[in-house]
CSV table of C-alpha atoms and ligand atoms in Angstrom, one decimal:
chain,number,residue,atom,x,y,z
T,19,MET,CA,24.1,14.5,15.2
T,20,LYS,CA,20.4,14.4,15.9
T,21,LEU,CA,17.9,12.6,13.7
T,22,PHE,CA,15.5,14.9,11.9
T,23,ASP,CA,12.4,14.6,14.1
T,24,VAL,CA,9.6,14.0,11.6
T,25,TYR,CA,8.1,10.8,13.0
T,26,PRO,CA,5.8,10.6,16.0
T,27,LEU,CA,7.3,7.5,17.6
T,28,ASN,CA,5.8,4.6,19.5
T,29,ASP,CA,8.1,3.9,22.5
T,30,VAL,CA,9.2,0.5,21.2
T,31,THR,CA,12.5,-0.8,19.8
T,32,ILE,CA,12.1,-3.8,17.5
T,33,THR,CA,15.2,-5.9,17.3
T,34,LYS,CA,14.0,-9.2,15.9
T,35,ALA,CA,11.1,-10.4,13.6
T,36,LEU,CA,9.8,-13.6,12.1
T,37,GLY,CA,6.5,-14.2,10.3
T,38,SER,CA,3.8,-12.1,11.9
T,39,TYR,CA,5.7,-11.6,15.2
T,40,VAL,CA,8.3,-9.1,16.1
T,41,TRP,CA,10.2,-8.7,19.4
T,42,ASP,CA,11.6,-5.7,21.3
T,43,GLU,CA,15.0,-5.4,22.9
T,44,ASN,CA,13.7,-6.9,26.1
T,45,GLY,CA,12.3,-10.0,24.4
T,46,VAL,CA,8.7,-9.0,24.5
T,47,GLN,CA,6.7,-10.5,21.6
T,48,TYR,CA,4.3,-8.5,19.6
T,49,LEU,CA,1.8,-9.6,17.0
T,50,ASP,CA,2.1,-7.6,13.8
T,51,LEU,CA,-1.3,-6.7,12.3
T,52,TYR,CA,0.3,-3.7,10.7
T,53,GLY,CA,2.9,-5.5,8.5
T,54,GLY,CA,5.3,-2.7,9.2
T,55,HIS,CA,2.9,-0.4,7.2
T,56,ALA,CA,1.6,-2.7,4.7
T,57,VAL,CA,5.1,-3.7,3.6
T,58,ILE,CA,5.5,-7.2,5.0
T,59,SER,CA,3.8,-9.4,2.4
T,60,ILE,CA,5.3,-12.8,3.0
T,61,GLY,CA,6.2,-12.5,6.6
T,62,HIS,CA,9.2,-11.0,8.4
T,63,THR,CA,12.6,-12.5,7.5
T,64,HIS,CA,11.1,-15.2,5.5
T,65,PRO,CA,13.8,-17.9,5.0
T,66,HIS,CA,13.5,-18.0,1.2
T,67,TRP,CA,13.6,-14.2,1.0
T,68,VAL,CA,16.8,-14.2,3.3
T,69,LYS,CA,18.5,-16.8,1.3
T,70,ARG,CA,17.6,-15.2,-2.0
T,71,ILE,CA,19.1,-11.9,-0.9
T,72,GLU,CA,22.2,-13.6,0.8
T,73,ASP,CA,22.9,-15.5,-2.4
T,74,GLN,CA,22.7,-12.4,-4.6
T,75,LEU,CA,24.9,-10.5,-2.1
T,76,ASN,CA,27.6,-12.9,-2.5
T,77,LYS,CA,27.4,-12.5,-6.3
T,78,ILE,CA,26.8,-8.8,-7.1
T,79,ALA,CA,24.6,-6.3,-5.2
T,80,PHE,CA,24.6,-3.4,-7.6
T,81,TYR,CA,25.6,-2.2,-11.0
T,82,SER,CA,24.2,0.7,-12.9
T,83,ASN,CA,21.4,0.4,-15.5
T,84,SER,CA,24.1,1.1,-18.2
T,85,VAL,CA,24.6,-2.7,-18.5
T,86,ARG,CA,22.3,-5.7,-19.0
T,87,ILE,CA,20.8,-6.9,-15.7
T,88,PRO,CA,19.2,-10.2,-16.5
T,89,ILE,CA,17.6,-10.5,-13.0
T,90,GLN,CA,15.4,-7.5,-14.0
T,91,GLN,CA,13.9,-9.6,-16.9
T,92,GLU,CA,13.5,-12.6,-14.6
T,93,LEU,CA,11.5,-10.4,-12.3
T,94,ALA,CA,9.5,-8.9,-15.1
T,95,ASP,CA,8.6,-12.5,-16.4
T,96,LYS,CA,7.4,-13.6,-12.9
T,97,LEU,CA,5.5,-10.4,-12.3
T,98,GLY,CA,3.8,-10.7,-15.7
T,99,LYS,CA,2.8,-14.2,-14.9
T,100,LEU,CA,1.5,-13.7,-11.5
T,101,SER,CA,-0.4,-10.4,-12.2
T,102,GLY,CA,-1.7,-11.7,-15.5
T,103,LYS,CA,-0.2,-8.6,-17.3
T,104,GLU,CA,2.3,-10.4,-19.4
T,105,ASP,CA,2.1,-7.9,-22.2
T,106,TYR,CA,2.8,-4.9,-20.0
T,107,GLN,CA,6.4,-3.4,-19.5
T,108,LEU,CA,8.1,-3.0,-16.2
T,109,PHE,CA,10.1,0.1,-15.1
T,110,LEU,CA,11.8,-0.4,-11.6
T,111,VAL,CA,12.2,2.3,-9.0
T,112,ASN,CA,12.8,2.4,-5.2
T,113,SER,CA,9.6,3.6,-3.5
T,114,GLY,CA,5.9,4.3,-3.9
T,115,ALA,CA,6.3,8.0,-4.4
T,116,GLU,CA,8.8,7.5,-7.1
T,117,ALA,CA,6.5,5.0,-8.8
T,118,ASN,CA,3.8,7.5,-8.9
T,119,GLU,CA,6.0,10.4,-9.8
T,120,ASN,CA,7.2,8.3,-12.9
T,121,ALA,CA,3.7,7.2,-13.8
T,122,LEU,CA,2.4,10.7,-13.8
T,123,LYS,CA,5.3,12.0,-15.8
T,124,LEU,CA,5.0,9.2,-18.3
T,125,ALA,CA,1.3,9.8,-18.7
T,126,SER,CA,2.1,13.5,-19.5
T,127,PHE,CA,4.8,12.5,-21.9
T,128,HIS,CA,2.5,10.0,-23.7
T,129,THR,CA,-0.6,12.3,-23.9
T,130,ASN,CA,1.3,15.5,-24.3
T,131,LYS,CA,-1.3,17.0,-21.8
T,132,LYS,CA,-1.0,18.4,-18.3
T,133,LYS,CA,-4.0,17.9,-16.2
T,134,ILE,CA,-4.1,15.1,-13.6
T,135,VAL,CA,-7.4,14.1,-11.8
T,136,ALA,CA,-6.9,12.8,-8.3
T,137,PHE,CA,-9.5,12.2,-5.5
T,138,ASN,CA,-10.3,13.5,-2.0
T,139,LYS,CA,-8.4,11.6,0.8
T,140,ALA,CA,-6.0,10.3,-1.8
T,141,PHE,CA,-2.3,9.6,-0.8
T,142,HIS,CA,0.3,9.1,-3.5
T,143,GLY,CA,3.6,10.0,-1.9
T,144,ARG,CA,5.8,12.9,-1.0
T,145,THR,CA,7.8,13.8,-4.2
T,146,SER,CA,6.7,16.8,-6.0
T,147,LEU,CA,3.9,15.6,-8.3
T,148,ALA,CA,2.9,12.7,-6.1
T,149,VAL,CA,2.5,15.1,-3.1
T,150,ALA,CA,0.6,17.5,-5.3
T,151,ALA,CA,-1.8,14.7,-6.1
T,152,THR,CA,-2.1,13.9,-2.4
T,153,ASP,CA,-5.1,15.3,-0.6
T,154,ASN,CA,-3.2,16.7,2.5
T,155,LYS,CA,-2.3,20.4,2.4
T,156,ASN,CA,0.0,19.9,5.4
T,157,ILE,CA,2.6,18.0,3.3
T,158,VAL,CA,2.5,20.1,0.2
T,159,ALA,CA,5.2,22.7,0.2
T,160,PRO,CA,4.7,25.9,-1.5
T,161,VAL,CA,7.1,24.8,-4.4
T,162,ASN,CA,4.9,21.7,-5.1
T,163,GLU,CA,1.7,23.6,-5.4
T,164,THR,CA,0.3,23.3,-9.0
T,165,SER,CA,-2.8,24.0,-10.9
T,166,ASN,CA,-2.3,20.9,-13.0
T,167,ILE,CA,-4.0,18.6,-10.4
T,168,ASP,CA,-7.7,18.7,-9.8
T,169,PHE,CA,-9.3,16.9,-6.9
T,170,LEU,CA,-12.7,15.3,-7.2
T,171,PRO,CA,-14.9,13.5,-4.7
T,172,PHE,CA,-14.1,9.8,-4.4
T,173,ASN,CA,-16.8,7.4,-5.7
T,174,ASP,CA,-18.8,10.3,-7.1
T,175,GLU,CA,-19.8,9.3,-10.7
T,176,ALA,CA,-21.7,12.5,-11.4
T,177,ALA,CA,-18.9,14.8,-10.5
T,178,LEU,CA,-16.4,12.7,-12.6
T,179,LYS,CA,-18.7,13.0,-15.6
T,180,GLU,CA,-19.3,16.6,-15.2
T,181,TYR,CA,-15.6,17.3,-14.9
T,182,PHE,CA,-14.8,15.4,-18.0
T,183,GLN,CA,-17.5,17.1,-20.0
T,184,THR,CA,-15.6,20.5,-19.6
T,185,ASN,CA,-12.0,19.4,-19.1
T,186,GLY,CA,-11.7,16.0,-20.7
T,187,ASN,CA,-9.5,17.1,-23.6
T,188,LYS,CA,-6.8,18.5,-21.1
T,189,VAL,CA,-6.6,15.4,-18.9
T,190,ALA,CA,-3.3,13.4,-19.1
T,191,ALA,CA,-4.2,10.9,-16.4
T,192,VAL,CA,-6.7,9.9,-13.6
T,193,ILE,CA,-4.8,8.5,-10.6
T,194,VAL,CA,-6.8,6.4,-8.1
T,195,GLU,CA,-6.2,3.9,-5.3
T,196,ALA,CA,-8.9,1.1,-5.8
T,197,ILE,CA,-8.8,1.0,-2.0
T,198,GLN,CA,-7.6,4.1,-0.3
T,199,GLY,CA,-5.1,3.3,2.4
T,200,VAL,CA,-3.9,6.4,4.2
T,201,GLY,CA,-7.3,7.9,3.6
T,202,GLY,CA,-8.9,5.3,5.8
T,203,ILE,CA,-9.6,2.1,3.9
T,204,ASN,CA,-12.2,3.4,1.4
T,205,VAL,CA,-13.1,0.9,-1.3
T,206,ALA,CA,-13.8,2.4,-4.7
T,207,SER,CA,-16.9,1.0,-6.2
T,208,GLU,CA,-16.8,-1.1,-9.4
T,209,ILE,CA,-19.0,1.3,-11.2
T,210,PHE,CA,-16.7,4.2,-10.3
T,211,LEU,CA,-13.6,2.4,-11.5
T,212,LYS,CA,-15.4,1.4,-14.7
T,213,LEU,CA,-16.4,4.9,-15.3
T,214,ILE,CA,-12.8,6.1,-14.9
T,215,ARG,CA,-11.7,3.5,-17.5
T,216,ASN,CA,-14.5,4.6,-20.0
T,217,LEU,CA,-13.8,8.3,-19.6
T,218,CYS,CA,-10.1,7.9,-20.0
T,219,ASP,CA,-10.7,5.9,-23.2
T,220,ALA,CA,-13.1,8.5,-24.5
T,221,ASN,CA,-10.7,11.4,-23.8
T,222,ASP,CA,-7.2,9.8,-24.6
T,223,ALA,CA,-6.2,10.0,-21.0
T,224,LEU,CA,-4.4,7.3,-19.0
T,225,PHE,CA,-5.8,5.4,-16.1
T,226,ILE,CA,-3.1,5.1,-13.3
T,227,ALA,CA,-3.9,2.5,-10.6
T,228,ASP,CA,-1.9,3.4,-7.5
T,229,GLU,CA,-1.4,-0.2,-6.1
T,230,VAL,CA,1.3,0.8,-3.8
T,231,GLN,CA,-0.6,-0.2,-0.8
T,232,CYS,CA,-3.6,-2.1,-2.0
T,233,GLY,CA,-1.7,-4.1,-4.7
T,234,TYR,CA,0.5,-7.2,-4.6
T,235,GLY,CA,-2.1,-9.6,-3.5
T,236,ARG,CA,-3.2,-7.6,-0.4
T,237,SER,CA,-6.8,-7.3,-1.6
T,238,GLY,CA,-7.3,-11.0,-2.5
T,239,LYS,CA,-6.4,-10.4,-6.1
T,240,PHE,CA,-3.1,-9.4,-7.5
T,241,PHE,CA,-4.2,-5.9,-8.1
T,242,ALA,CA,-7.2,-4.3,-6.1
T,243,LEU,CA,-8.3,-2.9,-9.5
T,244,ASP,CA,-8.8,-6.5,-10.7
T,245,HIS,CA,-11.9,-6.8,-8.7
T,246,ALA,CA,-13.6,-4.3,-11.0
T,247,GLY,CA,-12.6,-6.3,-14.1
T,248,VAL,CA,-10.9,-3.4,-15.9
T,249,ASN,CA,-7.3,-2.7,-16.7
T,250,ALA,CA,-5.2,0.3,-15.9
T,251,ASP,CA,-2.8,1.8,-18.4
T,252,ILE,CA,-0.2,2.1,-15.6
T,253,TYR,CA,0.0,0.3,-12.3
T,254,THR,CA,2.3,1.5,-9.5
T,255,MET,CA,3.7,-0.8,-6.9
T,256,ALA,CA,6.0,-0.8,-4.0
T,257,LYS,CA,5.2,-1.7,-0.4
T,258,GLY,CA,4.6,-5.4,-0.6
T,259,MET,CA,6.9,-5.8,-3.5
T,260,GLY,CA,10.2,-6.4,-1.6
T,261,ASN,CA,8.9,-7.5,1.8
T,262,GLY,CA,10.8,-4.7,3.4
T,263,PHE,CA,13.6,-4.4,0.9
T,264,PRO,CA,13.1,-1.0,-0.8
T,265,VAL,CA,11.9,-1.6,-4.3
T,266,GLY,CA,9.1,-0.2,-6.4
T,267,GLY,CA,7.9,-0.4,-9.9
T,268,ILE,CA,5.4,0.6,-12.6
T,269,LEU,CA,3.8,-1.7,-15.0
T,270,ILE,CA,3.1,0.0,-18.4
T,271,ALA,CA,0.7,-1.0,-20.9
T,272,PRO,CA,2.1,-2.3,-24.3
T,273,TYR,CA,0.9,0.7,-26.4
T,274,ILE,CA,2.9,3.3,-24.3
T,275,GLN,CA,6.2,3.6,-26.2
T,276,PRO,CA,9.5,4.0,-24.3
T,277,LYS,CA,12.2,6.4,-25.5
T,278,HIS,CA,15.8,6.3,-24.3
T,279,GLY,CA,16.4,8.8,-21.5
T,280,MET,CA,12.6,9.3,-20.9
T,281,LEU,CA,12.8,7.9,-17.4
T,282,GLY,CA,15.7,6.8,-15.3
T,283,THR,CA,17.2,6.1,-11.9
T,284,THR,CA,20.5,5.1,-10.4
T,285,PHE,CA,19.4,2.6,-7.9
T,286,GLY,CA,16.1,1.3,-9.4
T,287,GLY,CA,16.2,-2.3,-10.5
T,288,ASN,CA,19.5,-3.1,-8.7
T,289,HIS,CA,20.4,-6.8,-8.4
T,290,LEU,CA,19.7,-7.0,-4.7
T,291,ALA,CA,16.3,-5.4,-5.0
T,292,CYS,CA,15.4,-7.7,-7.9
T,293,ALA,CA,16.5,-10.7,-5.9
T,294,ALA,CA,14.3,-9.6,-2.9
T,295,ALA,CA,11.3,-9.0,-5.2
T,296,LEU,CA,11.7,-12.4,-6.9
T,297,ALA,CA,11.8,-14.1,-3.7
T,298,VAL,CA,8.5,-12.4,-2.7
T,299,LEU,CA,6.8,-13.5,-6.0
T,300,GLU,CA,8.1,-17.1,-5.6
T,301,VAL,CA,6.8,-17.4,-2.1
T,302,ILE,CA,3.4,-15.8,-3.2
T,303,GLU,CA,3.1,-18.3,-6.0
T,304,LYS,CA,4.3,-21.4,-4.1
T,305,ASP,CA,2.1,-20.8,-1.0
T,306,ASN,CA,-0.8,-19.5,-2.9
T,307,LEU,CA,-0.8,-16.3,-0.8
T,308,ILE,CA,-3.3,-14.3,-2.9
T,309,GLU,CA,-6.0,-16.8,-2.2
T,310,MET,CA,-4.9,-17.0,1.4
T,311,SER,CA,-5.2,-13.3,1.7
T,312,LYS,CA,-8.7,-13.5,0.3
T,313,GLN,CA,-9.8,-16.4,2.7
T,314,ARG,CA,-8.2,-14.9,5.8
T,315,GLY,CA,-9.5,-11.4,4.9
T,316,MET,CA,-13.0,-12.7,4.6
T,317,TYR,CA,-12.8,-14.7,7.9
T,318,LEU,CA,-11.4,-11.6,9.7
T,319,ILE,CA,-13.9,-9.2,8.2
T,320,ASN,CA,-16.8,-11.4,9.1
T,321,LYS,CA,-15.6,-11.9,12.6
T,322,LEU,CA,-14.9,-8.1,13.1
T,323,LYS,CA,-18.5,-7.3,12.1
T,324,ASN,CA,-19.6,-9.2,15.1
T,325,VAL,CA,-17.3,-7.3,17.6
T,326,ASP,CA,-19.3,-5.0,19.8
T,327,GLY,CA,-17.9,-1.6,20.1
T,328,ILE,CA,-16.3,-1.0,16.7
T,329,GLU,CA,-18.1,0.4,13.7
T,330,ASN,CA,-18.1,0.3,9.9
T,331,VAL,CA,-15.9,-2.7,9.3
T,332,ARG,CA,-14.7,-2.6,5.6
T,333,GLY,CA,-12.0,-3.6,3.2
T,334,LYS,CA,-10.9,-6.5,0.9
T,335,GLY,CA,-8.6,-9.3,1.6
T,336,LEU,CA,-6.1,-8.4,4.2
T,337,MET,CA,-6.6,-4.5,3.8
T,338,ILE,CA,-9.2,-3.9,6.5
T,339,GLY,CA,-10.4,-0.9,8.4
T,340,PHE,CA,-12.9,0.0,11.1
T,341,ASP,CA,-14.0,3.1,13.0
T,342,VAL,CA,-13.2,3.4,16.7
T,343,PRO,CA,-15.9,5.4,18.5
T,344,ASP,CA,-14.9,8.1,20.9
T,345,ASP,CA,-15.5,6.1,24.1
T,346,ILE,CA,-12.7,3.8,23.2
T,347,LYS,CA,-10.6,6.1,21.1
T,348,ASP,CA,-7.3,5.0,22.7
T,349,LEU,CA,-7.9,1.4,21.6
T,350,ARG,CA,-4.9,1.4,19.2
T,351,LYS,CA,-2.5,2.6,21.9
T,352,LYS,CA,-4.0,0.1,24.3
T,353,LEU,CA,-3.6,-2.8,21.9
T,354,LEU,CA,0.1,-1.9,21.5
T,355,ASN,CA,1.0,-0.9,25.0
T,356,ASP,CA,-1.1,-3.3,27.1
T,357,TYR,CA,-1.6,-6.2,24.7
T,358,PHE,CA,1.5,-6.1,22.4
T,359,ILE,CA,-0.3,-5.9,19.1
T,360,PHE,CA,0.7,-3.5,16.3
T,361,THR,CA,-2.1,-2.2,14.2
T,362,GLY,CA,-2.1,0.8,11.8
T,363,GLU,CA,-4.2,4.0,12.0
T,364,ALA,CA,-5.9,6.5,9.7
T,365,LYS,CA,-6.7,9.9,11.1
T,366,PRO,CA,-9.0,10.7,12.9
T,367,ASN,CA,-10.5,7.4,14.1
T,368,VAL,CA,-9.7,4.5,11.9
T,369,ILE,CA,-7.8,1.3,12.8
T,370,ARG,CA,-6.2,-0.2,9.8
T,371,LEU,CA,-5.2,-3.9,9.6
T,372,LEU,CA,-2.5,-4.7,7.0
T,373,PRO,CA,-0.9,-8.0,8.2
T,374,ALA,CA,1.4,-10.3,6.2
T,375,LEU,CA,-0.6,-12.3,3.6
T,376,ASN,CA,0.3,-15.5,5.3
T,377,ILE,CA,-0.8,-14.6,8.8
T,378,THR,CA,-2.2,-17.8,10.3
T,379,ARG,CA,-5.7,-18.4,11.3
T,380,LYS,CA,-4.4,-18.9,14.9
T,381,GLN,CA,-2.9,-15.5,14.9
T,382,VAL,CA,-6.0,-13.9,13.6
T,383,ASP,CA,-8.0,-15.7,16.3
T,384,GLU,CA,-5.4,-14.4,18.8
T,385,PHE,CA,-5.9,-10.8,17.5
T,386,LEU,CA,-9.8,-11.1,17.7
T,387,ASP,CA,-9.7,-12.5,21.3
T,388,THR,CA,-7.4,-9.7,22.4
T,389,LEU,CA,-9.3,-7.1,20.5
T,390,ASN,CA,-12.6,-8.2,22.3
T,391,GLU,CA,-10.8,-8.1,25.6
T,392,ALA,CA,-9.2,-4.7,25.1
T,393,ILE,CA,-12.6,-3.3,24.2
T,394,GLU,CA,-14.3,-4.8,27.2
T,395,THR,CA,-11.6,-3.9,29.7
T,396,PRO,CA,-12.5,-0.6,31.1
T,397,ALA,CA,-9.9,2.2,30.8
T,398,THR,CA,-7.6,2.7,33.8
T,399,LYS,CA,-8.0,5.9,35.8
T,400,GLU,CA,-4.8,7.3,34.3
T,401,GLU,CA,-6.0,6.6,30.7
T,402,LYS,CA,-9.4,8.2,31.5
T,403,GLU,CA,-7.5,11.3,32.8
T,404,THR,CA,-5.5,11.4,29.6
T,405,VAL,CA,-8.6,11.1,27.3
T,406,GLU,CA,-10.3,13.8,29.3
T,407,LEU,CA,-7.2,16.0,29.2
T,408,ASN,CA,-7.0,15.6,25.4
T,409,SER,CA,-10.6,16.1,24.7
O,511,PLP,C1,-1.3,4.4,-1.9
O,511,PLP,C2,0.1,4.9,-1.6
O,511,PLP,N1,0.7,5.5,-2.7
O,511,PLP,C3,2.1,6.0,-2.5
O,511,PLP,C4,2.7,5.9,-1.2
O,511,PLP,C5,4.1,6.3,-1.0
O,511,PLP,O1,5.0,5.3,-0.9
O,511,PLP,P1,6.5,5.6,-0.3
O,511,PLP,O2,6.3,5.9,1.1
O,511,PLP,O3,7.1,4.3,-0.5
O,511,PLP,O4,7.0,6.7,-1.2
O,511,PLP,C6,2.0,5.3,-0.1
O,511,PLP,C7,2.6,5.2,1.2
O,511,PLP,O5,2.0,5.0,2.2
O,511,PLP,C8,0.7,4.8,-0.4
O,511,PLP,O6,0.0,4.2,0.7
């Protein structure tokens, strides 16, 4: 049987990983500035995470949500403590799309309204409502098309105010990434996020913060929205939550009432996922990784601003992007193939850095030195020909 060929692959097979390094089947070592797509929060195969999962595996891996699962409450308590949202409620799922799907559904149940406001360049996942709220026509199937979602320009206060003036009473929720990831590391302004909060309050709509990529300490605060000093009604989480173990969740404000059967999932909140998620929070707390992410991020951003050849360095904490001009447009490929460094991308010309929150200063310096070298080293004749062929 063939694999369904939907992923454009790098020609690399990773067989081993530790911290911020991974190795291929030939033993070649790569530095991971991509965190396996913003997923690796506490470092690959962190020993505490491995042990927590192993111990749980030897007790019980799964039983359905039809029985009490105390480790879910343990996770909720820890999450409440570290995020500072102790009075919120936790619903556990398996992925980012599922988290957003449930958040949007819950907002509609709660407000009994239908309209969702999303923003240009947003990415919220690939399930039906989440993908409809994603600003990429290529991944929205005809069956997902809906007139319930309206897209507005990101960071445009006037457009948002104007929209609410005419449609405010129909809006169930505004969904926003405080730092857009797939869209190219676009940081929402504090003023914009505060305005969303005010307009939602004034119109009985819910504020959904999609923290799937920018949350869980990545931005230097637990949630990226925390930088703006306002609360969302619902926070969605996934990527960094399990350090690679599939787990997602939504934090739900105390005034949103649950009802039996309103939401549900077979696998969400299973024992093994909770053990992995607890291990992540324990390491984040013990090793002070949110502060680490803030400090390392500031260091990296400042250094990148002095790198000749790249443009528009931006981001917060360890969620960083920069533009790659045309004359070095193969930089990302070059970093991977010639210098063995993984970075992320955002189309058409952005490199995204999303390393583990405990990447060391030495590893950051290793990256910076290599980046400078890769930019300075002229393209080989073969690379030049490929660039010309493709342009
Ligand atoms: C902001 C954001 N929301 C949602 C998702 C979807 O998450 P998943 O791929 O786990 O469904 C992503 C994935 O990249 C994301 O970046």
